[in-house]
Amino acid sequence: HCPFDLDDYLEFCYNQQVKFDCGTVVFIGDIVEAAAWNMHEKATDALSQKEEISTARKRLADWYYVFPEATVTLGNHDLLIARQMKKAGLSLEFMQDFGVIWNAPKTWNFVYEIIINGVRYTHGDKSSAMQVAKDSRTSTVQGHRHTEGYVEYSVSDKDRIFGLQVGCGIDHKHLAFEYAKSYSKKPFIGCGAI
């Protein structure tokens, strides 16, 4: 949710990669917040679109440096540009590649979902990671639900699958998330290692 991620979230994620000796890096989506062009009511003192884009690009550059190779499953916030263009009746032919918009290195791969070693990685939607895993009988890692972080298993005579809900890294006190300040649930700050 750049540029409104926690200041120490990048370091936290890097430390987990080192601690668990992770090779492949998958970001589970919503790498940008899109507060200035989303469907929520805007805070009057929020960043303009130009300011948010510029700030997000600068913050993302740090992520590119620390994680030179990565796959990103596009999240609902990442896809807001395309949704707004469609809403305006514009052809997606006018839109640049997502990685180009955010100055991502060519070693970052942007996909809707990916299966690695039999595990599905997807941003997610209204269903929980465990529900998606059960429905598809495929272990699933997802985000989207800011207030949930867990791993749950389903075991049968035929298979064993898991659902991993990874949480997020948002700074929920930021003005961009003002729409949710009255929510009783708060974000689960986390990431996952498979």
PDB file of C-alpha atoms in Angstrom:
ATOM      1  CA  HIS A   1       0.000   0.000   0.000  1.00  0.00           C
ATOM      2  CA  CYS A   2       2.827   2.408  -0.865  1.00  0.00           C
ATOM      3  CA  PRO A   3       3.292   5.159  -0.053  1.00  0.00           C
ATOM      4  CA  PHE A   4       1.270   4.535   3.123  1.00  0.00           C
ATOM      5  CA  ASP A   5       3.067   1.419   4.357  1.00  0.00           C
ATOM      6  CA  LEU A   6       4.729   1.394   7.755  1.00  0.00           C
ATOM      7  CA  ASP A   7       8.197   2.934   7.798  1.00  0.00           C
ATOM      8  CA  ASP A   8       9.807  -0.263   9.128  1.00  0.00           C
ATOM      9  CA  TYR A   9       7.752  -2.757   7.059  1.00  0.00           C
ATOM     10  CA  LEU A  10      10.405  -3.106   4.335  1.00  0.00           C
ATOM     11  CA  GLU A  11      13.057  -3.944   6.932  1.00  0.00           C
ATOM     12  CA  PHE A  12      10.647  -6.379   8.626  1.00  0.00           C
ATOM     13  CA  CYS A  13       9.998  -8.211   5.327  1.00  0.00           C
ATOM     14  CA  TYR A  14      13.703  -8.323   4.474  1.00  0.00           C
ATOM     15  CA  ASN A  15      14.533  -9.722   7.937  1.00  0.00           C
ATOM     16  CA  GLN A  16      11.993 -12.510   7.426  1.00  0.00           C
ATOM     17  CA  GLN A  17      13.507 -13.338   4.044  1.00  0.00           C
ATOM     18  CA  VAL A  18      16.946 -13.656   5.660  1.00  0.00           C
ATOM     19  CA  LYS A  19      15.675 -15.516   8.740  1.00  0.00           C
ATOM     20  CA  PHE A  20      13.812 -18.157   6.707  1.00  0.00           C
ATOM     21  CA  ASP A  21      16.311 -18.207   3.810  1.00  0.00           C
ATOM     22  CA  CYS A  22      13.571 -17.501   1.267  1.00  0.00           C
ATOM     23  CA  GLY A  23      14.498 -17.711  -2.384  1.00  0.00           C
ATOM     24  CA  THR A  24      11.459 -16.727  -4.412  1.00  0.00           C
ATOM     25  CA  VAL A  25       9.747 -13.484  -3.381  1.00  0.00           C
ATOM     26  CA  VAL A  26       6.038 -12.974  -4.063  1.00  0.00           C
ATOM     27  CA  PHE A  27       4.297  -9.749  -3.092  1.00  0.00           C
ATOM     28  CA  ILE A  28       0.637 -10.531  -2.641  1.00  0.00           C
ATOM     29  CA  GLY A  29      -0.731  -7.343  -4.182  1.00  0.00           C
ATOM     30  CA  ASP A  30      -1.797  -3.804  -3.455  1.00  0.00           C
ATOM     31  CA  ILE A  31       1.736  -2.530  -3.778  1.00  0.00           C
ATOM     32  CA  VAL A  32       0.171   0.913  -4.192  1.00  0.00           C
ATOM     33  CA  GLU A  33      -2.686   2.335  -2.131  1.00  0.00           C
ATOM     34  CA  ALA A  34      -4.347   4.530  -4.790  1.00  0.00           C
ATOM     35  CA  ALA A  35      -6.063   6.665  -2.144  1.00  0.00           C
ATOM     36  CA  ALA A  36      -6.174   9.659  -4.488  1.00  0.00           C
ATOM     37  CA  TRP A  37      -8.082   7.774  -7.199  1.00  0.00           C
ATOM     38  CA  ASN A  38     -10.029   5.072  -5.360  1.00  0.00           C
ATOM     39  CA  MET A  39     -13.769   4.922  -4.732  1.00  0.00           C
ATOM     40  CA  HIS A  40     -13.663   5.915  -1.059  1.00  0.00           C
ATOM     41  CA  GLU A  41     -14.529   9.379   0.132  1.00  0.00           C
ATOM     42  CA  LYS A  42     -11.345  11.447   0.083  1.00  0.00           C
ATOM     43  CA  ALA A  43      -9.868  13.125   3.143  1.00  0.00           C
ATOM     44  CA  THR A  44      -9.706  16.847   2.484  1.00  0.00           C
ATOM     45  CA  ASP A  45      -6.014  17.075   3.412  1.00  0.00           C
ATOM     46  CA  ALA A  46      -4.954  13.938   1.536  1.00  0.00           C
ATOM     47  CA  LEU A  47      -2.235  13.849  -1.116  1.00  0.00           C
ATOM     48  CA  SER A  48      -3.180  14.786  -4.666  1.00  0.00           C
ATOM     49  CA  GLN A  49      -2.877  12.118  -7.362  1.00  0.00           C
ATOM     50  CA  LYS A  50       0.423  13.614  -8.535  1.00  0.00           C
ATOM     51  CA  GLU A  51       1.819  13.723  -4.980  1.00  0.00           C
ATOM     52  CA  GLU A  52       0.759  10.143  -4.216  1.00  0.00           C
ATOM     53  CA  ILE A  53       2.219   8.813  -7.477  1.00  0.00           C
ATOM     54  CA  SER A  54       5.539  10.601  -6.911  1.00  0.00           C
ATOM     55  CA  THR A  55       5.779   9.501  -3.272  1.00  0.00           C
ATOM     56  CA  ALA A  56       4.829   5.898  -4.106  1.00  0.00           C
ATOM     57  CA  ARG A  57       7.468   5.712  -6.853  1.00  0.00           C
ATOM     58  CA  LYS A  58      10.149   6.922  -4.427  1.00  0.00           C
ATOM     59  CA  ARG A  59       9.125   4.420  -1.748  1.00  0.00           C
ATOM     60  CA  LEU A  60       8.855   1.568  -4.235  1.00  0.00           C
ATOM     61  CA  ALA A  61      12.424   2.247  -5.396  1.00  0.00           C
ATOM     62  CA  ASP A  62      13.603   1.086  -1.943  1.00  0.00           C
ATOM     63  CA  TRP A  63      11.609  -2.142  -2.337  1.00  0.00           C
ATOM     64  CA  TYR A  64      13.138  -2.714  -5.798  1.00  0.00           C
ATOM     65  CA  TYR A  65      16.622  -2.266  -4.335  1.00  0.00           C
ATOM     66  CA  VAL A  66      16.083  -4.637  -1.381  1.00  0.00           C
ATOM     67  CA  PHE A  67      14.184  -7.227  -3.451  1.00  0.00           C
ATOM     68  CA  PRO A  68      15.747  -7.054  -6.937  1.00  0.00           C
ATOM     69  CA  GLU A  69      13.637  -9.981  -8.222  1.00  0.00           C
ATOM     70  CA  ALA A  70       9.991 -10.483  -7.327  1.00  0.00           C
ATOM     71  CA  THR A  71       6.581 -11.532  -8.549  1.00  0.00           C
ATOM     72  CA  VAL A  72       3.579  -9.361  -7.695  1.00  0.00           C
ATOM     73  CA  THR A  73       0.018 -10.651  -7.759  1.00  0.00           C
ATOM     74  CA  LEU A  74      -2.017  -7.610  -8.740  1.00  0.00           C
ATOM     75  CA  GLY A  75      -4.439  -6.505  -6.053  1.00  0.00           C
ATOM     76  CA  ASN A  76      -7.682  -4.566  -6.169  1.00  0.00           C
ATOM     77  CA  HIS A  77      -5.869  -1.288  -5.424  1.00  0.00           C
ATOM     78  CA  ASP A  78      -3.278  -1.995  -8.135  1.00  0.00           C
ATOM     79  CA  LEU A  79      -6.088  -2.561 -10.635  1.00  0.00           C
ATOM     80  CA  LEU A  80      -7.904   0.696  -9.820  1.00  0.00           C
ATOM     81  CA  ILE A  81      -6.271   2.506 -12.731  1.00  0.00           C
ATOM     82  CA  ALA A  82      -7.692  -0.020 -15.205  1.00  0.00           C
ATOM     83  CA  ARG A  83     -11.080   0.004 -13.459  1.00  0.00           C
ATOM     84  CA  GLN A  84     -11.268   3.812 -13.594  1.00  0.00           C
ATOM     85  CA  MET A  85     -10.324   3.773 -17.283  1.00  0.00           C
ATOM     86  CA  LYS A  86     -13.018   1.206 -18.029  1.00  0.00           C
ATOM     87  CA  LYS A  87     -15.546   3.253 -16.036  1.00  0.00           C
ATOM     88  CA  ALA A  88     -14.643   6.292 -18.156  1.00  0.00           C
ATOM     89  CA  GLY A  89     -15.140   4.236 -21.319  1.00  0.00           C
ATOM     90  CA  LEU A  90     -11.459   4.269 -22.306  1.00  0.00           C
ATOM     91  CA  SER A  91      -9.794   1.351 -24.041  1.00  0.00           C
ATOM     92  CA  LEU A  92      -7.136  -0.404 -21.993  1.00  0.00           C
ATOM     93  CA  GLU A  93      -4.961   0.009 -25.111  1.00  0.00           C
ATOM     94  CA  PHE A  94      -4.236   3.490 -23.709  1.00  0.00           C
ATOM     95  CA  MET A  95      -2.824   2.091 -20.474  1.00  0.00           C
ATOM     96  CA  GLN A  96       0.843   1.414 -19.866  1.00  0.00           C
ATOM     97  CA  ASP A  97       2.100  -1.825 -18.393  1.00  0.00           C
ATOM     98  CA  PHE A  98       1.745  -1.774 -14.583  1.00  0.00           C
ATOM     99  CA  GLY A  99       5.484  -2.153 -14.043  1.00  0.00           C
ATOM    100  CA  VAL A 100       6.200   0.788 -16.356  1.00  0.00           C
ATOM    101  CA  ILE A 101       3.763   3.040 -14.469  1.00  0.00           C
ATOM    102  CA  TRP A 102       5.615   2.387 -11.193  1.00  0.00           C
ATOM    103  CA  ASN A 103       9.186   2.331 -12.625  1.00  0.00           C
ATOM    104  CA  ALA A 104       9.604  -1.317 -11.625  1.00  0.00           C
ATOM    105  CA  PRO A 105      12.678  -3.213 -12.776  1.00  0.00           C
ATOM    106  CA  LYS A 106      12.161  -5.775 -15.534  1.00  0.00           C
ATOM    107  CA  THR A 107      13.001  -8.445 -12.934  1.00  0.00           C
ATOM    108  CA  TRP A 108       9.625  -7.788 -11.249  1.00  0.00           C
ATOM    109  CA  ASN A 109       6.859  -9.884 -12.771  1.00  0.00           C
ATOM    110  CA  PHE A 110       3.241  -8.687 -12.454  1.00  0.00           C
ATOM    111  CA  VAL A 111       0.518 -11.387 -12.646  1.00  0.00           C
ATOM    112  CA  TYR A 112      -3.032 -11.985 -11.441  1.00  0.00           C
ATOM    113  CA  GLU A 113      -2.025 -15.185  -9.680  1.00  0.00           C
ATOM    114  CA  ILE A 114       0.759 -17.716  -9.853  1.00  0.00           C
ATOM    115  CA  ILE A 115       1.248 -21.325  -8.773  1.00  0.00           C
ATOM    116  CA  ILE A 116       4.692 -22.213  -7.466  1.00  0.00           C
ATOM    117  CA  ASN A 117       5.437 -25.773  -6.344  1.00  0.00           C
ATOM    118  CA  GLY A 118       1.718 -26.527  -6.162  1.00  0.00           C
ATOM    119  CA  VAL A 119       0.871 -23.469  -4.024  1.00  0.00           C
ATOM    120  CA  ARG A 120      -1.438 -20.748  -5.396  1.00  0.00           C
ATOM    121  CA  TYR A 121      -0.457 -17.135  -4.683  1.00  0.00           C
ATOM    122  CA  THR A 122      -3.212 -14.594  -5.267  1.00  0.00           C
ATOM    123  CA  HIS A 123      -4.217 -11.238  -3.868  1.00  0.00           C
ATOM    124  CA  GLY A 124      -7.644 -12.539  -2.899  1.00  0.00           C
ATOM    125  CA  ASP A 125     -11.131 -11.158  -2.774  1.00  0.00           C
ATOM    126  CA  LYS A 126     -14.081 -11.698  -0.430  1.00  0.00           C
ATOM    127  CA  SER A 127     -13.205 -15.322   0.356  1.00  0.00           C
ATOM    128  CA  SER A 128     -10.628 -16.315   2.957  1.00  0.00           C
ATOM    129  CA  ALA A 129      -7.401 -18.067   1.974  1.00  0.00           C
ATOM    130  CA  MET A 130      -8.660 -21.275   3.572  1.00  0.00           C
ATOM    131  CA  GLN A 131     -11.974 -21.124   1.705  1.00  0.00           C
ATOM    132  CA  VAL A 132     -10.167 -20.655  -1.623  1.00  0.00           C
ATOM    133  CA  ALA A 133      -7.841 -23.551  -0.748  1.00  0.00           C
ATOM    134  CA  LYS A 134     -10.776 -25.817   0.138  1.00  0.00           C
ATOM    135  CA  ASP A 135     -12.753 -24.862  -2.970  1.00  0.00           C
ATOM    136  CA  SER A 136      -9.812 -25.571  -5.271  1.00  0.00           C
ATOM    137  CA  ARG A 137      -8.087 -28.232  -3.145  1.00  0.00           C
ATOM    138  CA  THR A 138      -4.919 -26.201  -3.703  1.00  0.00           C
ATOM    139  CA  SER A 139      -2.862 -24.663  -0.918  1.00  0.00           C
ATOM    140  CA  THR A 140      -3.374 -20.908  -1.162  1.00  0.00           C
ATOM    141  CA  VAL A 141      -1.540 -17.803   0.031  1.00  0.00           C
ATOM    142  CA  GLN A 142      -3.408 -14.507  -0.150  1.00  0.00           C
ATOM    143  CA  GLY A 143      -3.708 -11.040   1.283  1.00  0.00           C
ATOM    144  CA  HIS A 144      -6.532  -8.533   0.715  1.00  0.00           C
ATOM    145  CA  ARG A 145      -7.998  -8.955   4.207  1.00  0.00           C
ATOM    146  CA  HIS A 146      -5.975  -6.477   6.239  1.00  0.00           C
ATOM    147  CA  THR A 147      -7.231  -7.653   9.622  1.00  0.00           C
ATOM    148  CA  GLU A 148      -6.429 -11.362   9.217  1.00  0.00           C
ATOM    149  CA  GLY A 149      -3.228 -13.323   9.508  1.00  0.00           C
ATOM    150  CA  TYR A 150      -3.177 -17.094   9.939  1.00  0.00           C
ATOM    151  CA  VAL A 151      -2.303 -20.469   8.514  1.00  0.00           C
ATOM    152  CA  GLU A 152      -4.948 -23.193   8.618  1.00  0.00           C
ATOM    153  CA  TYR A 153      -4.826 -26.770   7.342  1.00  0.00           C
ATOM    154  CA  SER A 154      -7.368 -29.166   5.858  1.00  0.00           C
ATOM    155  CA  VAL A 155      -6.341 -32.815   5.833  1.00  0.00           C
ATOM    156  CA  SER A 156      -8.107 -35.747   4.179  1.00  0.00           C
ATOM    157  CA  ASP A 157      -7.185 -39.265   3.113  1.00  0.00           C
ATOM    158  CA  LYS A 158      -6.311 -37.840  -0.319  1.00  0.00           C
ATOM    159  CA  ASP A 159      -4.480 -34.607   0.428  1.00  0.00           C
ATOM    160  CA  ARG A 160      -3.294 -31.980   2.869  1.00  0.00           C
ATOM    161  CA  ILE A 161      -3.731 -28.320   1.973  1.00  0.00           C
ATOM    162  CA  PHE A 162      -3.299 -25.014   3.763  1.00  0.00           C
ATOM    163  CA  GLY A 163      -4.630 -21.500   3.560  1.00  0.00           C
ATOM    164  CA  LEU A 164      -2.247 -18.707   4.537  1.00  0.00           C
ATOM    165  CA  GLN A 165      -3.669 -15.239   5.068  1.00  0.00           C
ATOM    166  CA  VAL A 166      -0.579 -12.977   5.218  1.00  0.00           C
ATOM    167  CA  GLY A 167      -1.926  -9.729   6.631  1.00  0.00           C
ATOM    168  CA  CYS A 168      -0.482  -6.444   5.384  1.00  0.00           C
ATOM    169  CA  GLY A 169       1.962  -3.648   6.123  1.00  0.00           C
ATOM    170  CA  ILE A 170      -0.257  -0.571   6.159  1.00  0.00           C
ATOM    171  CA  ASP A 171       0.118   2.374   8.482  1.00  0.00           C
ATOM    172  CA  HIS A 172      -3.544   2.410   9.488  1.00  0.00           C
ATOM    173  CA  LYS A 173      -3.105   5.733  11.301  1.00  0.00           C
ATOM    174  CA  HIS A 174      -2.347   7.502   8.038  1.00  0.00           C
ATOM    175  CA  LEU A 175      -4.927   9.905   6.643  1.00  0.00           C
ATOM    176  CA  ALA A 176      -5.362   7.626   3.593  1.00  0.00           C
ATOM    177  CA  PHE A 177      -7.118   5.086   5.816  1.00  0.00           C
ATOM    178  CA  GLU A 178      -9.366   7.578   7.584  1.00  0.00           C
ATOM    179  CA  TYR A 179     -12.406   5.806   6.124  1.00  0.00           C
ATOM    180  CA  ALA A 180     -11.623   2.821   8.382  1.00  0.00           C
ATOM    181  CA  LYS A 181     -10.701   4.597  11.623  1.00  0.00           C
ATOM    182  CA  SER A 182     -13.974   3.638  13.306  1.00  0.00           C
ATOM    183  CA  TYR A 183     -13.585  -0.057  12.440  1.00  0.00           C
ATOM    184  CA  SER A 184     -13.098  -2.201  15.541  1.00  0.00           C
ATOM    185  CA  LYS A 185     -10.672  -4.564  13.757  1.00  0.00           C
ATOM    186  CA  LYS A 186      -7.173  -3.255  13.121  1.00  0.00           C
ATOM    187  CA  PRO A 187      -4.604  -4.471  10.577  1.00  0.00           C
ATOM    188  CA  PHE A 188      -2.607  -7.636  11.120  1.00  0.00           C
ATOM    189  CA  ILE A 189       0.964  -6.654  10.255  1.00  0.00           C
ATOM    190  CA  GLY A 190       2.711  -9.649   8.775  1.00  0.00           C
ATOM    191  CA  CYS A 191       4.067 -11.635   5.860  1.00  0.00           C
ATOM    192  CA  GLY A 192       4.433 -15.351   5.140  1.00  0.00           C
ATOM    193  CA  ALA A 193       7.247 -17.808   4.487  1.00  0.00           C
ATOM    194  CA  ILE A 194       6.581 -21.094   2.701  1.00  0.00           C
TER     195      ILE A 194
END
